[in-house]
Short mmCIF file of C-alpha atoms in Angstrom, two decimals:
data_model
loop_
_atom_site.label_atom_id
_atom_site.label_comp_id
_atom_site.label_asym_id
_atom_site.label_seq_id
_atom_site.Cartn_x
_atom_site.Cartn_y
_atom_site.Cartn_z
CA MET T 845 -30.03 21.27 -58.42
CA PRO T 846 -27.60 21.67 -55.39
CA ARG T 847 -24.40 23.25 -55.63
CA ALA T 848 -21.17 21.42 -55.82
CA PRO T 849 -19.01 21.82 -52.21
CA ARG T 850 -16.47 24.83 -52.49
CA THR T 851 -13.12 24.39 -50.99
CA PRO T 852 -13.02 26.89 -48.42
CA PRO T 853 -10.94 29.99 -49.49
CA SER T 854 -7.12 30.16 -48.63
CA ILE T 855 -5.59 32.53 -46.00
CA THR T 856 -4.61 34.84 -48.69
CA GLU T 857 -7.78 34.88 -50.09
CA GLN T 858 -9.44 35.28 -47.07
CA ILE T 859 -7.26 38.30 -46.39
CA ALA T 860 -8.06 39.80 -49.84
CA GLN T 861 -11.57 39.66 -48.79
CA ALA T 862 -11.36 41.24 -45.36
CA ALA T 863 -9.27 44.15 -46.66
CA ASP T 864 -11.59 44.71 -49.40
CA ARG T 865 -14.66 45.27 -46.87
CA GLU T 866 -12.82 46.69 -44.15
CA GLY T 867 -10.80 49.35 -46.26
CA PRO T 868 -7.51 50.94 -46.90
CA ASP T 869 -6.42 51.23 -43.03
CA PHE T 870 -6.98 47.54 -42.19
CA ASP T 871 -4.03 45.82 -40.73
CA THR T 872 -3.68 42.61 -43.03
CA ALA T 873 -1.09 41.21 -40.85
CA VAL T 874 -2.81 40.65 -37.92
CA LEU T 875 -5.58 38.78 -39.85
CA ALA T 876 -2.67 36.59 -41.64
CA LEU T 877 -1.03 36.06 -38.18
CA THR T 878 -4.18 34.96 -36.49
CA LEU T 879 -5.55 32.65 -39.14
CA THR T 880 -2.31 31.18 -39.38
CA MET T 881 -2.03 30.43 -35.94
CA PHE T 882 -5.08 29.11 -35.67
CA ARG T 883 -4.59 26.74 -38.28
CA ALA T 884 -1.04 25.38 -37.41
CA ALA T 885 -2.18 25.24 -33.67
CA THR T 886 -5.29 23.12 -35.15
CA ALA T 887 -2.99 20.49 -37.08
CA PHE T 888 -0.87 20.46 -34.42
CA GLU T 889 -3.76 19.18 -32.04
CA ARG T 890 -4.65 17.15 -34.56
CA ALA T 891 -1.87 15.00 -35.14
CA HIS T 892 -1.03 15.11 -31.55
CA ALA T 893 -4.69 13.65 -31.03
CA ALA T 894 -3.85 10.95 -33.47
CA GLU T 895 -1.10 9.47 -32.19
CA LEU T 896 -2.87 9.51 -28.68
CA LEU T 897 -6.02 8.16 -29.75
CA PRO T 898 -4.68 4.56 -29.86
CA HIS T 899 -3.46 4.65 -26.05
CA GLY T 900 -6.63 6.30 -25.13
CA LEU T 901 -5.29 9.71 -24.31
CA ASN T 902 -6.08 13.19 -25.52
CA THR T 903 -3.55 16.25 -25.41
CA SER T 904 -4.34 17.58 -21.73
CA GLN T 905 -3.89 13.92 -20.08
CA LEU T 906 -0.64 13.46 -21.97
CA ASN T 907 0.24 17.13 -20.58
CA ILE T 908 -0.72 16.36 -17.23
CA LEU T 909 1.08 13.00 -16.97
CA THR T 910 4.65 14.59 -18.41
CA VAL T 911 4.28 17.25 -15.95
CA LEU T 912 3.74 15.23 -13.21
CA ASP T 913 6.58 12.98 -14.56
CA ARG T 914 9.18 15.55 -14.33
CA SER T 915 7.77 17.04 -10.99
CA THR T 916 9.88 16.22 -8.18
CA GLU T 917 6.93 16.36 -5.68
CA PRO T 918 3.09 16.06 -5.76
CA LEU T 919 1.09 18.98 -7.06
CA THR T 920 -1.75 20.77 -5.92
CA MET T 921 -4.75 21.14 -8.47
CA GLY T 922 -4.21 24.72 -8.58
CA ALA T 923 -0.35 24.39 -9.42
CA LEU T 924 -1.07 21.44 -11.76
CA GLY T 925 -3.88 23.33 -13.58
CA GLN T 926 -1.55 26.50 -14.02
CA ALA T 927 2.03 23.95 -15.56
CA VAL T 928 -0.84 23.04 -18.12
CA SER T 929 -2.94 25.77 -18.60
CA VAL T 930 -5.98 23.81 -17.99
CA ARG T 931 -8.72 25.70 -16.44
CA PRO T 932 -9.93 24.40 -13.02
CA ALA T 933 -13.25 23.40 -14.09
CA ASN T 934 -12.01 21.31 -16.65
CA LEU T 935 -8.78 20.37 -14.86
CA THR T 936 -10.83 17.94 -12.42
CA GLY T 937 -12.33 15.77 -15.26
CA VAL T 938 -9.17 15.22 -16.84
CA VAL T 939 -7.44 14.06 -13.27
CA ASP T 940 -10.68 11.94 -12.86
CA ALA T 941 -9.72 10.38 -16.02
CA LEU T 942 -5.85 9.51 -15.64
CA ALA T 943 -7.23 8.45 -11.62
CA THR T 944 -9.41 5.64 -13.36
CA ARG T 945 -6.53 4.46 -15.33
CA ASP T 946 -4.56 3.88 -12.47
CA TYR T 947 -2.01 6.87 -14.25
CA VAL T 948 -2.43 9.24 -11.26
CA GLU T 949 -2.82 9.39 -7.51
CA ARG T 950 -4.55 11.93 -5.05
CA ILE T 951 -2.85 12.05 -1.81
CA SER T 952 -3.86 13.66 1.31
CA ASN T 953 -2.69 17.70 1.28
CA PRO T 954 -0.75 17.37 4.80
CA ASP T 955 -1.12 21.42 4.22
CA ASP T 956 -4.63 21.54 3.73
CA ARG T 957 -7.17 18.75 4.70
CA ARG T 958 -9.81 19.68 2.49
CA SER T 959 -7.77 19.21 -0.83
CA PHE T 960 -5.57 16.56 -2.46
CA LEU T 961 -1.88 16.60 -4.28
CA ILE T 962 -1.63 14.55 -7.26
CA ARG T 963 1.40 12.63 -8.23
CA ILE T 964 1.89 10.63 -11.02
CA SER T 965 1.72 6.38 -10.10
CA THR T 966 3.88 3.87 -10.71
CA GLN T 967 1.35 2.44 -14.06
CA GLY T 968 1.51 6.18 -15.46
CA ARG T 969 5.59 6.58 -15.00
CA ALA T 970 5.59 2.88 -16.70
CA PHE T 971 3.30 3.88 -19.67
CA LEU T 972 5.20 7.31 -20.19
CA ARG T 973 8.47 5.37 -20.41
CA LYS T 974 7.06 3.04 -23.06
CA PHE T 975 5.33 5.99 -25.02
CA LEU T 976 7.56 8.99 -24.81
CA PRO T 977 10.47 7.69 -27.07
CA GLY T 978 8.08 7.14 -29.85
CA HIS T 979 6.56 10.66 -29.49
CA TRP T 980 9.58 12.77 -29.37
CA THR T 981 10.54 10.95 -32.74
CA TYR T 982 6.78 11.66 -33.73
CA LEU T 983 7.04 15.29 -32.68
CA HIS T 984 10.69 15.55 -34.27
CA ARG T 985 9.14 14.41 -37.74
CA LEU T 986 6.18 16.97 -37.19
CA MET T 987 8.88 19.46 -37.26
CA GLU T 988 11.46 18.29 -39.74
CA ASP T 989 10.68 20.90 -42.04
CA LEU T 990 11.68 23.74 -39.54
CA THR T 991 15.63 24.14 -39.19
CA PRO T 992 16.91 24.49 -35.26
CA ARG T 993 17.47 27.78 -35.28
CA GLN T 994 13.95 28.60 -36.83
CA GLN T 995 12.46 25.89 -34.05
CA ARG T 996 14.04 28.36 -31.60
CA GLN T 997 12.95 31.23 -33.39
CA LEU T 998 9.40 30.14 -33.26
CA GLN T 999 9.66 29.52 -29.29
CA SER T 1000 10.79 32.89 -28.78
CA LEU T 1001 8.31 34.31 -30.83
CA LEU T 1002 5.59 32.65 -29.13
CA GLU T 1003 6.53 33.03 -25.74
CA ARG T 1004 6.69 36.81 -26.46
CA PHE T 1005 3.29 36.79 -27.82
CA LEU T 1006 2.06 34.99 -25.17
CA GLU T 1007 3.37 37.38 -22.64
CA SER T 1008 1.78 40.06 -24.95
CA ILE T 1009 -1.79 38.39 -24.87
CA GLU T 1010 -1.07 38.32 -20.65
CA ASN T 1011 0.01 41.64 -20.54
CA ASN T 1012 -2.77 43.30 -23.17
CA ALA T 1013 -5.59 41.06 -22.05
CA PRO T 1014 -8.88 43.38 -21.68
CA SER T 1015 -9.20 42.59 -17.70
CA PRO T 1016 -7.65 40.54 -15.41
CA ALA T 1017 -10.68 38.29 -14.91
CA ALA T 1018 -10.09 37.44 -18.80
CA ASN T 1019 -6.53 37.13 -18.59
CA GLN T 1020 -7.28 34.30 -15.64
CA LEU T 1021 -9.48 32.92 -18.25
CA LEU T 1022 -7.18 32.66 -20.76
CA SER T 1023 -3.88 31.13 -18.89
CA GLY T 1024 -6.15 29.26 -16.23
CA ARG T 1025 -4.47 30.81 -13.41
CA HIS T 1026 -6.32 32.46 -10.56
CA SER T 1027 -3.84 35.32 -10.02
CA GLN T 1028 -1.93 37.26 -12.32
CA PRO T 1029 0.34 35.72 -14.15
CA ASN T 1030 4.22 35.38 -12.98
CA ARG T 1031 6.22 36.44 -16.15
CA GLY T 1032 9.38 34.86 -14.53
CA LYS T 1033 7.88 31.53 -14.10
CA GLU T 1034 8.49 28.70 -16.83
CA ARG T 1035 5.63 27.54 -18.55
CA VAL T 1036 6.28 23.48 -19.07
CA PRO T 1037 4.98 21.81 -22.32
CA SER T 1038 4.50 18.28 -22.86
#
């Protein structure tokens, strides 16, 4: 007889199981934080994806559009990839999809004839002007259970955590994979979220 589906263990249950298995020296705080961050990131990504689905976009595409919209000049693929934390191998496909919809344009790079610069198109900018007011309202709704102070604390802690990852990645190559950058991270460079 087939077993009835079981609900997955809660974070608390998973931590207790790991502590039992690993012994008394196991740092449960690291596992608790890791599981909570994964679940929060996944929930946020799903909520974001649900909002974008009717528009035929994904979060990477929206992030690229908003970065280009805020940029004062067209960006190289490398600069765009760094700004949105997308690996260069994945960036081309995302930009191609946006170009197919006429949301971005590729223009010749006057400094390097072998490469292109990417800029938001008039159609991409028009989409954002229509979409973003509701998007900001949606994001506020997702975060409404956090006070403004808690939101600032969370942002600060996440920035410190990202810096810790970049500082303590096992090697420069691993760090590049994590950040999508080709060189060592510039700690003073601001990241631009959507």
